[in-house]
């Protein structure tokens, strides 16, 4: 891969307005080969929207996106909803990733994500974690220059989450692809990412995980988030205390 | 010796069932049952316009179904009305418009029941030609579209990222469904078209390890329903279209009793 331009992706002043709502404002960043960039932010911050713009599924209102010519993207969506009436095995599902996909290639991809035993399983019977591994395997089957992962650890328990992040790291090390992913939690993803983009419609802060975690903007955002996300259990106790009085 | 009209009915019914199987599978996978309903409801408008403009009625139905499919495809892009609301507006709007337009055709006596519930016993050679040519064309195009259409059915965005022309695939698929519905009208009538799309497919699901087998099995179950319905109708003098649907339901219920319930287990 030496000699190839290492810049995979660059967004410049990207703005997206839909139905009068400003979803993305003034987003600029870049991603190079072999680099892992994680987008974090609260619900509704525009993380998935930004991925959709990068993937050219949504056109930005203004700004520009440069993608290296001939870029092959492996995309792992946040959710896979397959109607239970649709009979589909993992093997068949994987075969859609590329032309003339052989069983050998599919099992190799599943091997990498630790899910080889699922090759013959029906897709709609997989657990959350299994589904994520199969989705990742499908993205890998494309031999991507760029992996775009939307909440790759969703529905996986905490132990499995850090394991999956390590796996993504190893995949990057082995194939030197670029990785752009979305995560909810900075602390879990910290060890697995080179840079972090903290998003809330606009980019609040960015940099290495260590810089971002001590950035006032990041602390403010997550402080705010804690304020908004009332713990229902907690609330309930308050009421009871009130009644007792 | 089979009666001539019965043989034609059998040929027509089987032809329709063969086309309905694969299309019905996609209708079930993609939850388009109400979409099929909307198209078939609009068919009466095709009949009315066909009469008024002195066109071949099947041709009229095909044209109106295509127009409605196109309108639906375009209007589904807006965000402020839910899809089922939109479909309801189109379905009942088109059906009522068809009835109103029919009232303008003076001196015209039309067997409305035949259009609502089908009149398979009155199938002519020309009808058979429509079924086999129209249905054959729809089926061959579906085969050609098979792989990208499956990819879109699995996950639209993923398919788009992987280079499938999703909009074109969807548009063509809707046009093909419209053609199928128009061709099926004669056999089961506009109120029952959807049943012949979805009941055999639902029956086939339990026995199918993959999409292709499900499509094939749907066609087989559809053919069985047609034969069973004709049989019912012939010996007990019941209305044929509804008899076919009843037969399809019976086969579905039978299949529930003794099959590998591979999809009952999951959530």
Short mmCIF file of C-alpha atoms in Angstrom, two decimals:
data_model
loop_
_atom_site.label_atom_id
_atom_site.label_comp_id
_atom_site.label_asym_id
_atom_site.label_seq_id
_atom_site.Cartn_x
_atom_site.Cartn_y
_atom_site.Cartn_z
CA UNK A 1 0.00 0.00 0.00
CA UNK A 2 3.00 2.31 0.10
CA UNK A 3 3.00 5.01 -2.52
CA UNK A 4 -0.75 5.30 -2.36
CA UNK A 5 -2.05 8.56 -1.07
CA UNK A 6 -2.66 8.05 2.60
CA UNK A 7 -5.51 10.55 2.92
CA UNK A 8 -8.75 8.57 2.67
CA UNK A 9 -11.32 11.11 3.59
CA UNK A 10 -11.66 14.79 4.24
CA UNK A 11 -14.74 16.78 5.23
CA UNK A 12 -14.59 20.54 4.94
CA UNK A 13 -17.17 22.91 6.44
CA UNK A 14 -19.95 20.39 6.09
CA UNK A 15 -23.39 21.69 6.96
CA UNK A 16 -26.63 19.80 6.75
CA UNK A 17 -30.06 21.30 7.16
CA UNK A 18 -33.16 19.12 6.90
CA UNK A 19 -36.69 20.44 7.25
CA UNK A 20 -35.50 23.69 8.80
CA UNK A 21 -33.41 21.88 11.40
CA UNK A 22 -29.68 22.27 11.47
CA UNK A 23 -28.34 18.75 11.95
CA UNK A 24 -24.67 19.28 11.19
CA UNK A 25 -22.83 22.53 11.41
CA UNK A 26 -19.38 23.40 10.19
CA UNK A 27 -17.87 19.92 10.35
CA UNK A 28 -14.29 19.53 9.19
CA UNK A 29 -12.02 16.57 9.73
CA UNK A 30 -9.83 14.15 7.88
CA UNK A 31 -8.93 10.52 8.10
CA UNK A 32 -5.78 8.80 6.89
CA UNK A 33 -5.02 5.20 6.08
CA UNK A 34 -4.31 3.13 9.19
CA UNK A 35 -6.03 5.58 11.48
CA UNK A 36 -8.98 5.08 13.79
CA UNK A 37 -11.26 8.05 14.33
CA UNK A 38 -14.18 7.78 16.72
CA UNK A 39 -17.17 10.08 16.79
CA UNK A 40 -18.77 10.40 20.20
CA UNK A 41 -21.68 12.50 21.34
CA UNK A 42 -25.07 12.37 23.05
CA UNK A 43 -28.25 11.04 21.43
CA UNK A 44 -29.40 13.26 18.61
CA UNK A 45 -25.94 14.78 18.21
CA UNK A 46 -25.91 13.85 14.52
CA UNK A 47 -23.41 10.98 14.69
CA UNK A 48 -25.28 8.64 12.38
CA UNK A 49 -26.26 11.56 10.17
CA UNK A 50 -22.60 12.47 9.76
CA UNK A 51 -21.78 8.88 8.78
CA UNK A 52 -24.59 8.95 6.24
CA UNK A 53 -23.16 12.11 4.72
CA UNK A 54 -19.70 10.55 4.57
CA UNK A 55 -21.18 7.46 2.91
CA UNK A 56 -22.91 9.68 0.35
CA UNK A 57 -26.33 8.48 1.46
CA UNK A 58 -27.22 12.07 2.28
CA UNK A 59 -26.05 15.15 0.41
CA UNK A 60 -24.77 17.97 2.62
CA UNK A 61 -26.43 21.37 2.31
CA UNK A 62 -23.02 22.94 1.92
CA UNK A 63 -19.40 22.07 2.35
CA UNK A 64 -17.41 19.41 0.59
CA UNK A 65 -16.39 15.85 1.13
CA UNK A 66 -13.34 14.42 -0.48
CA UNK A 67 -13.09 10.67 -0.79
CA UNK A 68 -9.99 9.08 -2.20
CA UNK A 69 -10.81 8.02 -5.77
CA UNK A 70 -11.71 4.34 -5.95
CA UNK A 71 -12.20 4.11 -2.21
CA UNK A 72 -13.75 0.81 -1.13
CA UNK A 73 -15.94 1.18 1.92
CA UNK A 74 -17.01 -1.54 4.32
CA UNK A 75 -20.09 -0.30 6.12
CA UNK A 76 -21.57 -1.71 9.28
CA UNK A 77 -25.00 -0.21 9.98
CA UNK A 78 -26.30 0.40 13.46
CA UNK A 79 -29.14 -2.06 13.14
CA UNK A 80 -29.99 -4.90 10.87
CA UNK A 81 -33.67 -5.48 10.71
CA UNK A 82 -34.53 -8.55 8.73
CA UNK A 83 -38.15 -9.59 8.60
CA UNK A 84 -38.54 -12.99 10.30
CA UNK A 85 -40.27 -14.24 7.17
CA UNK A 86 -37.04 -13.75 5.21
CA UNK A 87 -35.09 -17.01 5.30
CA UNK A 88 -31.44 -16.08 5.19
CA UNK A 89 -28.35 -17.80 6.53
CA UNK A 90 -25.21 -15.99 7.61
CA UNK A 91 -23.38 -17.57 4.68
CA UNK A 92 -25.86 -16.19 2.18
CA UNK A 93 -25.88 -12.81 3.88
CA UNK A 94 -22.10 -12.56 3.63
CA UNK A 95 -22.10 -13.52 -0.02
CA UNK A 96 -23.74 -10.21 -0.91
CA UNK A 97 -20.62 -8.32 0.19
CA UNK A 98 -18.68 -8.96 -2.99
CA UNK A 99 -18.88 -10.53 -6.40
CA UNK A 100 -18.29 -14.30 -6.53
CA UNK A 101 -17.86 -14.62 -2.80
CA UNK A 102 -16.65 -18.12 -1.93
CA UNK A 103 -17.48 -20.04 1.22
CA UNK A 104 -13.75 -20.01 2.00
CA UNK A 105 -13.66 -16.21 1.98
CA UNK A 106 -16.76 -16.00 4.11
CA UNK A 107 -15.41 -18.33 6.76
CA UNK A 108 -12.09 -16.50 6.78
CA UNK A 109 -13.90 -13.23 7.43
CA UNK A 110 -15.94 -14.85 10.18
CA UNK A 111 -12.70 -16.27 11.61
CA UNK A 112 -11.32 -12.76 11.96
CA UNK A 113 -14.34 -11.66 13.96
CA UNK A 114 -14.48 -14.86 16.00
CA UNK A 115 -17.77 -16.06 14.57
CA UNK A 116 -16.83 -18.94 12.29
CA UNK A 117 -19.30 -21.28 13.96
CA UNK A 118 -22.16 -19.05 12.77
CA UNK A 119 -21.63 -19.63 9.05
CA UNK A 120 -24.67 -21.86 8.62
CA UNK A 121 -26.89 -20.18 11.23
CA UNK A 122 -30.11 -18.40 10.25
CA UNK A 123 -29.54 -14.67 10.49
CA UNK A 124 -32.62 -13.82 12.51
CA UNK A 125 -31.66 -16.18 15.34
CA UNK A 126 -28.40 -14.44 16.20
CA UNK A 127 -27.92 -12.59 19.45
CA UNK A 128 -26.92 -8.93 19.51
CA UNK A 129 -23.21 -9.65 19.85
CA UNK A 130 -23.28 -12.35 17.19
CA UNK A 131 -25.05 -10.02 14.78
CA UNK A 132 -22.37 -7.37 15.31
CA UNK A 133 -19.62 -9.89 14.55
CA UNK A 134 -21.37 -11.05 11.40
CA UNK A 135 -21.92 -7.47 10.26
CA UNK A 136 -18.26 -6.71 10.86
CA UNK A 137 -17.28 -9.81 8.89
CA UNK A 138 -19.41 -8.63 5.99
CA UNK A 139 -17.73 -5.23 6.04
CA UNK A 140 -14.32 -6.95 6.05
CA UNK A 141 -15.23 -9.17 3.11
CA UNK A 142 -15.12 -6.12 0.92
CA UNK A 143 -11.38 -5.67 1.59
CA UNK A 144 -12.16 -2.10 2.51
CA UNK A 145 -9.81 0.87 2.43
CA UNK A 146 -12.19 2.45 4.90
CA UNK A 147 -14.34 0.80 7.54
CA UNK A 148 -17.38 2.81 8.61
CA UNK A 149 -18.90 1.37 11.77
CA UNK A 150 -22.06 2.77 13.31
CA UNK A 151 -22.07 1.82 16.99
CA UNK A 152 -20.24 -1.45 16.42
CA UNK A 153 -20.65 -2.63 20.02
CA UNK A 154 -24.36 -2.01 20.31
CA UNK A 155 -26.20 -4.74 22.18
CA UNK A 156 -22.98 -6.28 23.47
CA UNK A 157 -22.16 -6.62 27.15
CA UNK A 158 -19.36 -4.52 28.61
CA UNK A 159 -16.75 -7.26 28.47
CA UNK A 160 -17.66 -8.05 24.89
CA UNK A 161 -17.52 -4.35 24.04
CA UNK A 162 -13.85 -3.90 24.89
CA UNK A 163 -13.12 -7.19 23.16
CA UNK A 164 -14.81 -5.95 19.98
CA UNK A 165 -12.91 -2.68 20.13
CA UNK A 166 -9.65 -4.60 20.46
CA UNK A 167 -10.68 -6.67 17.48
CA UNK A 168 -11.28 -3.55 15.41
CA UNK A 169 -7.83 -2.34 16.44
CA UNK A 170 -6.23 -5.60 15.34
CA UNK A 171 -8.05 -5.48 12.02
CA UNK A 172 -6.69 -1.99 11.44
CA UNK A 173 -3.18 -3.14 12.34
CA UNK A 174 -3.38 -6.07 9.96
CA UNK A 175 -4.98 -4.41 6.95
CA UNK A 176 -3.97 -0.78 7.47
CA UNK A 177 -7.44 0.38 6.57
CA UNK A 178 -8.88 3.56 7.99
CA UNK A 179 -11.66 3.24 10.53
CA UNK A 180 -14.40 5.76 11.17
CA UNK A 181 -16.75 4.71 13.92
CA UNK A 182 -19.45 5.97 16.19
CA UNK A 183 -19.48 5.24 19.88
CA UNK A 184 -21.54 6.22 22.87
CA UNK A 185 -18.90 5.88 25.47
CA UNK A 186 -15.52 7.55 25.42
CA UNK A 187 -13.98 5.45 28.18
CA UNK A 188 -14.59 2.11 26.55
CA UNK A 189 -13.35 3.24 23.17
CA UNK A 190 -10.34 5.14 24.53
CA UNK A 191 -7.84 2.34 24.19
CA UNK A 192 -8.96 1.51 20.67
CA UNK A 193 -8.94 4.86 18.95
CA UNK A 194 -6.28 7.26 17.73
CA UNK A 195 -8.43 10.34 17.63
CA UNK A 196 -11.83 11.33 18.94
CA UNK A 197 -14.34 13.76 17.51
CA UNK A 198 -16.80 15.01 20.05
CA UNK A 199 -19.96 15.91 18.17
CA UNK A 200 -23.06 17.80 19.12
CA UNK A 201 -24.32 19.16 15.77
CA UNK A 202 -20.95 20.92 15.59
CA UNK A 203 -17.57 19.60 16.66
CA UNK A 204 -17.21 20.47 20.35
CA UNK A 205 -13.65 19.26 20.61
CA UNK A 206 -11.34 16.77 19.02
CA UNK A 207 -7.97 15.18 19.50
CA UNK A 208 -6.46 12.17 21.21
CA UNK A 209 -8.72 10.41 23.71
CA UNK A 210 -6.69 11.84 26.58
CA UNK A 211 -7.02 15.44 25.41
CA UNK A 212 -10.71 15.10 24.70
CA UNK A 213 -11.51 13.55 28.06
CA UNK A 214 -9.99 16.52 29.84
CA UNK A 215 -11.40 19.13 27.46
CA UNK A 216 -13.85 21.52 29.16
CA UNK A 217 -16.25 21.21 26.19
CA UNK A 218 -16.38 17.45 26.59
CA UNK A 219 -16.89 17.67 30.33
CA UNK A 220 -19.58 20.29 29.85
CA UNK A 221 -21.40 18.18 27.29
CA UNK A 222 -21.40 15.05 29.37
CA UNK A 223 -22.16 17.05 32.49
CA UNK A 224 -25.21 18.42 30.70
CA UNK A 225 -26.12 14.99 29.53
CA UNK A 226 -26.11 13.65 33.08
CA UNK A 227 -28.37 16.51 34.03
CA UNK A 228 -30.90 15.74 31.30
CA UNK A 229 -30.92 12.00 31.70
CA UNK A 230 -32.86 11.61 34.89
CA UNK A 231 -32.52 8.20 36.40
CA UNK A 232 -36.15 7.05 36.75
CA UNK A 233 -35.28 4.88 39.75
CA UNK A 234 -33.79 7.86 41.49
CA UNK A 235 -36.81 10.00 40.72
CA UNK A 236 -39.09 7.35 42.12
CA UNK A 237 -37.22 7.32 45.41
CA UNK A 238 -37.65 11.06 45.65
CA UNK A 239 -41.39 10.71 45.33
CA UNK A 240 -41.50 8.08 47.99
CA UNK A 241 -39.46 10.26 50.28
CA UNK A 242 -41.95 13.06 49.63
CA UNK A 243 -44.88 10.84 50.47
CA UNK A 244 -43.29 9.72 53.69
CA UNK A 245 -42.89 13.23 54.86
CA UNK B 1 -62.67 -35.32 -20.40
CA UNK B 2 -62.16 -31.90 -18.92
CA UNK B 3 -64.52 -29.16 -19.89
CA UNK B 4 -62.83 -26.63 -22.07
CA UNK B 5 -63.62 -23.73 -19.75
CA UNK B 6 -62.28 -25.69 -16.79
CA UNK B 7 -59.03 -26.37 -18.58
CA UNK B 8 -58.65 -22.68 -19.39
CA UNK B 9 -59.43 -21.82 -15.78
CA UNK B 10 -56.81 -24.28 -14.59
CA UNK B 11 -54.18 -22.95 -17.02
CA UNK B 12 -54.95 -19.36 -16.06
CA UNK B 13 -54.95 -20.07 -12.36
CA UNK B 14 -51.71 -22.00 -12.43
CA UNK B 15 -50.08 -19.32 -14.54
CA UNK B 16 -51.08 -16.67 -12.05
CA UNK B 17 -49.96 -18.75 -9.07
CA UNK B 18 -46.55 -19.32 -10.63
CA UNK B 19 -46.00 -15.58 -10.96
CA UNK B 20 -47.58 -14.76 -7.59
CA UNK B 21 -45.23 -17.07 -5.66
CA UNK B 22 -41.92 -15.24 -6.13
CA UNK B 23 -43.52 -11.79 -6.10
CA UNK B 24 -45.57 -12.70 -3.05
CA UNK B 25 -42.39 -13.71 -1.23
CA UNK B 26 -40.95 -10.25 -1.76
CA UNK B 27 -44.27 -8.69 -0.74
CA UNK B 28 -44.05 -10.60 2.54
CA UNK B 29 -40.34 -9.92 3.12
CA UNK B 30 -40.70 -6.24 2.43
CA UNK B 31 -44.08 -5.85 4.11
CA UNK B 32 -45.78 -4.60 1.00
CA UNK B 33 -49.14 -6.35 1.47
CA UNK B 34 -51.01 -3.09 1.67
CA UNK B 35 -49.14 -1.85 -1.36
CA UNK B 36 -50.44 -4.79 -3.38
CA UNK B 37 -53.92 -4.04 -2.10
CA UNK B 38 -53.67 -0.45 -3.23
CA UNK B 39 -52.63 -1.47 -6.72
CA UNK B 40 -55.40 -3.99 -7.06
CA UNK B 41 -58.02 -1.54 -5.81
CA UNK B 42 -56.97 0.87 -8.51
CA UNK B 43 -57.57 -1.78 -11.15
CA UNK B 44 -61.27 -0.96 -11.32
CA UNK B 45 -60.34 2.52 -12.51
CA UNK B 46 -58.47 0.79 -15.31
CA UNK B 47 -61.57 -1.16 -16.22
CA UNK B 48 -63.73 1.97 -16.25
CA UNK B 49 -61.29 3.98 -18.30
CA UNK B 50 -60.82 1.04 -20.63
CA UNK B 51 -64.57 0.93 -21.30
CA UNK B 52 -64.85 4.68 -21.80
CA UNK B 53 -61.86 4.91 -24.12
CA UNK B 54 -62.64 1.65 -25.94
CA UNK B 55 -59.38 0.06 -24.98
CA UNK B 56 -58.59 -3.50 -24.11
CA UNK B 57 -59.59 -3.79 -20.44
CA UNK B 58 -56.51 -5.69 -19.31
CA UNK B 59 -54.41 -3.06 -21.02
CA UNK B 60 -56.38 -0.39 -19.17
CA UNK B 61 -55.75 -2.14 -15.85
CA UNK B 62 -52.03 -2.47 -16.52
CA UNK B 63 -51.70 1.20 -17.43
CA UNK B 64 -53.60 2.44 -14.37
CA UNK B 65 -51.66 0.11 -12.03
CA UNK B 66 -48.38 1.39 -13.47
CA UNK B 67 -49.45 5.01 -13.01
CA UNK B 68 -50.53 4.37 -9.41
CA UNK B 69 -47.25 2.55 -8.68
CA UNK B 70 -45.31 5.50 -10.07
CA UNK B 71 -47.35 8.00 -8.05
CA UNK B 72 -46.77 5.95 -4.91
CA UNK B 73 -43.06 5.70 -5.57
CA UNK B 74 -42.81 9.46 -5.93
CA UNK B 75 -45.05 10.35 -3.00
CA UNK B 76 -43.31 7.94 -0.64
CA UNK B 77 -40.38 10.34 -0.58
CA UNK B 78 -42.31 12.93 1.37
CA UNK B 79 -42.05 12.63 5.12
CA UNK B 80 -45.21 14.11 6.58
CA UNK B 81 -47.67 11.30 5.84
CA UNK B 82 -47.06 7.75 6.98
CA UNK B 83 -46.93 5.17 4.22
CA UNK B 84 -50.02 3.28 5.24
CA UNK B 85 -52.05 6.48 5.32
CA UNK B 86 -50.80 7.33 1.87
CA UNK B 87 -51.65 3.87 0.60
CA UNK B 88 -55.13 4.12 2.09
CA UNK B 89 -55.76 7.37 0.30
CA UNK B 90 -54.65 5.92 -3.01
CA UNK B 91 -56.43 2.59 -2.58
CA UNK B 92 -59.85 3.89 -1.72
CA UNK B 93 -59.54 7.03 -3.80
CA UNK B 94 -58.78 4.96 -6.89
CA UNK B 95 -61.47 2.35 -6.19
CA UNK B 96 -64.13 5.00 -5.66
CA UNK B 97 -62.98 6.97 -8.67
CA UNK B 98 -63.28 3.78 -10.69
CA UNK B 99 -66.89 3.29 -9.55
CA UNK B 100 -67.77 6.92 -10.21
CA UNK B 101 -66.23 6.89 -13.68
CA UNK B 102 -68.11 3.68 -14.36
CA UNK B 103 -71.37 5.52 -13.75
CA UNK B 104 -70.56 7.78 -16.70
CA UNK B 105 -70.37 4.88 -19.09
CA UNK B 106 -74.01 5.03 -20.17
CA UNK B 107 -75.83 1.89 -21.06
CA UNK B 108 -72.95 -0.17 -19.81
CA UNK B 109 -73.81 -3.24 -17.83
CA UNK B 110 -70.80 -4.67 -16.12
CA UNK B 111 -70.56 -7.58 -13.78
CA UNK B 112 -68.99 -5.78 -10.86
CA UNK B 113 -68.74 -8.98 -8.86
CA UNK B 114 -66.49 -10.47 -11.51
CA UNK B 115 -64.03 -7.65 -11.01
CA UNK B 116 -64.24 -7.67 -7.25
CA UNK B 117 -63.90 -11.42 -6.77
CA UNK B 118 -62.59 -12.65 -10.08
CA UNK B 119 -64.18 -14.77 -12.76
CA UNK B 120 -61.70 -17.47 -13.52
CA UNK B 121 -64.29 -19.68 -15.20
CA UNK B 122 -64.85 -16.99 -17.83
CA UNK B 123 -61.19 -16.80 -18.81
CA UNK B 124 -60.74 -16.48 -22.54
CA UNK B 125 -57.84 -17.45 -24.74
CA UNK B 126 -56.90 -13.77 -24.91
CA UNK B 127 -56.84 -13.62 -21.11
CA UNK B 128 -54.54 -16.63 -21.04
CA UNK B 129 -52.24 -14.87 -23.44
CA UNK B 130 -52.14 -11.80 -21.20
CA UNK B 131 -51.42 -13.95 -18.17
CA UNK B 132 -48.61 -15.91 -19.76
CA UNK B 133 -47.04 -13.05 -21.69
CA UNK B 134 -47.45 -10.42 -18.98
CA UNK B 135 -46.66 -12.81 -16.16
CA UNK B 136 -43.74 -14.33 -18.04
CA UNK B 137 -42.28 -10.89 -18.68
CA UNK B 138 -42.69 -9.91 -15.03
CA UNK B 139 -41.10 -13.13 -13.87
CA UNK B 140 -38.10 -12.91 -16.22
CA UNK B 141 -37.42 -9.33 -15.18
CA UNK B 142 -37.69 -10.37 -11.54
CA UNK B 143 -35.08 -13.07 -12.12
CA UNK B 144 -32.82 -10.51 -13.73
CA UNK B 145 -33.32 -8.21 -10.76
CA UNK B 146 -33.07 -11.01 -8.18
CA UNK B 147 -29.72 -10.43 -6.53
CA UNK B 148 -29.78 -6.63 -6.22
CA UNK B 149 -33.39 -6.81 -5.08
CA UNK B 150 -32.45 -9.25 -2.31
CA UNK B 151 -29.59 -6.96 -1.30
CA UNK B 152 -31.95 -3.99 -1.07
CA UNK B 153 -34.45 -6.08 0.88
CA UNK B 154 -31.76 -6.98 3.43
CA UNK B 155 -30.55 -3.45 4.06
CA UNK B 156 -31.07 -0.48 1.77
CA UNK B 157 -28.19 1.66 2.98
CA UNK B 158 -25.75 -1.21 2.98
CA UNK B 159 -26.77 -2.07 -0.57
CA UNK B 160 -26.33 1.55 -1.62
CA UNK B 161 -22.86 1.76 -0.07
CA UNK B 162 -21.96 -1.42 -1.90
CA UNK B 163 -22.96 0.10 -5.20
CA UNK B 164 -26.47 -1.21 -5.84
CA UNK B 165 -28.63 1.38 -7.68
CA UNK B 166 -31.29 1.20 -4.97
CA UNK B 167 -33.75 3.72 -6.41
CA UNK B 168 -33.78 2.11 -9.82
CA UNK B 169 -34.16 -1.38 -8.35
CA UNK B 170 -37.06 -0.28 -6.16
CA UNK B 171 -38.81 1.57 -8.97
CA UNK B 172 -38.53 -1.35 -11.35
CA UNK B 173 -39.69 -3.77 -8.68
CA UNK B 174 -42.82 -1.71 -7.98
CA UNK B 175 -43.57 -1.57 -11.69
CA UNK B 176 -43.27 -5.36 -11.87
CA UNK B 177 -45.58 -5.83 -8.89
CA UNK B 178 -48.08 -3.55 -10.61
CA UNK B 179 -47.89 -5.68 -13.74
CA UNK B 180 -48.33 -8.86 -11.70
CA UNK B 181 -51.35 -7.50 -9.87
CA UNK B 182 -52.95 -6.43 -13.14
CA UNK B 183 -52.43 -9.88 -14.59
CA UNK B 184 -53.82 -11.59 -11.47
CA UNK B 185 -57.02 -9.53 -11.43
CA UNK B 186 -58.94 -11.84 -13.73
CA UNK B 187 -58.42 -14.89 -11.57
CA UNK B 188 -59.14 -13.76 -8.01
CA UNK B 189 -60.51 -10.26 -8.47
CA UNK B 190 -59.28 -7.02 -7.05
CA UNK B 191 -60.35 -7.67 -3.48
CA UNK B 192 -58.48 -10.97 -3.27
CA UNK B 193 -55.31 -10.38 -5.27
CA UNK B 194 -53.20 -9.74 -2.20
CA UNK B 195 -54.29 -13.00 -0.62
CA UNK B 196 -52.85 -15.01 -3.48
CA UNK B 197 -49.62 -13.06 -3.09
CA UNK B 198 -49.16 -13.47 0.64
CA UNK B 199 -50.89 -16.67 1.78
CA UNK B 200 -48.81 -19.12 -0.29
CA UNK B 201 -45.65 -17.20 0.67
CA UNK B 202 -46.56 -17.33 4.35
CA UNK B 203 -47.18 -21.06 3.98
CA UNK B 204 -43.83 -21.60 2.29
CA UNK B 205 -41.83 -19.76 4.93
CA UNK B 206 -41.82 -22.62 7.39
CA UNK B 207 -40.29 -25.03 4.92
CA UNK B 208 -37.75 -22.74 3.27
CA UNK B 209 -34.09 -22.51 4.29
CA UNK B 210 -33.40 -19.82 1.70
CA UNK B 211 -35.15 -17.16 -0.35
CA UNK B 212 -35.11 -19.06 -3.66
CA UNK B 213 -36.72 -22.15 -2.16
CA UNK B 214 -39.31 -19.99 -0.49
CA UNK B 215 -40.19 -18.37 -3.81
CA UNK B 216 -40.48 -21.75 -5.52
CA UNK B 217 -42.51 -23.29 -2.72
CA UNK B 218 -44.85 -20.29 -2.73
CA UNK B 219 -45.52 -20.94 -6.39
CA UNK B 220 -46.20 -24.60 -5.65
CA UNK B 221 -48.57 -23.83 -2.78
CA UNK B 222 -50.30 -21.25 -4.96
CA UNK B 223 -50.85 -23.85 -7.68
CA UNK B 224 -52.25 -26.28 -5.12
CA UNK B 225 -54.64 -23.60 -3.91
CA UNK B 226 -55.82 -22.93 -7.46
CA UNK B 227 -56.45 -26.62 -8.12
CA UNK B 228 -58.17 -27.03 -4.75
CA UNK B 229 -60.32 -23.96 -5.27
CA UNK B 230 -61.41 -25.05 -8.74
CA UNK B 231 -62.24 -28.45 -7.33
CA UNK B 232 -64.36 -26.91 -4.57
CA UNK B 233 -66.06 -24.63 -7.00
CA UNK B 234 -66.76 -27.35 -9.55
CA UNK B 235 -68.31 -29.83 -7.19
CA UNK B 236 -70.09 -27.54 -4.74
CA UNK B 237 -70.82 -24.68 -7.10
CA UNK B 238 -69.09 -22.13 -4.90
CA UNK B 239 -67.69 -18.83 -6.25
CA UNK B 240 -64.32 -19.71 -7.72
CA UNK B 241 -62.08 -16.80 -6.67
CA UNK B 242 -63.06 -17.01 -3.00
CA UNK B 243 -62.81 -20.81 -3.16
CA UNK B 244 -59.19 -20.51 -4.27
CA UNK B 245 -58.45 -18.21 -1.36
CA UNK B 246 -60.22 -20.56 1.06
CA UNK B 247 -58.13 -23.42 -0.30
CA UNK B 248 -54.98 -21.33 0.19
CA UNK B 249 -55.99 -20.67 3.79
CA UNK B 250 -56.67 -24.35 4.39
CA UNK B 251 -53.24 -25.27 3.06
CA UNK B 252 -51.71 -22.62 5.28
CA UNK B 253 -53.44 -24.00 8.35
CA UNK B 254 -52.50 -27.56 7.43
CA UNK B 255 -48.88 -26.47 7.15
CA UNK B 256 -49.00 -25.15 10.71
CA UNK B 257 -49.83 -28.53 12.15
CA UNK B 258 -46.91 -30.69 11.12
CA UNK B 259 -43.91 -28.71 10.01
CA UNK B 260 -40.46 -27.94 11.33
CA UNK B 261 -41.40 -24.73 13.12
CA UNK B 262 -38.04 -23.14 12.59
CA UNK B 263 -39.31 -19.62 13.12
CA UNK B 264 -41.62 -20.21 16.03
CA UNK B 265 -38.70 -20.42 18.40
CA UNK B 266 -37.23 -17.03 17.88
CA UNK B 267 -38.37 -13.88 19.62
#
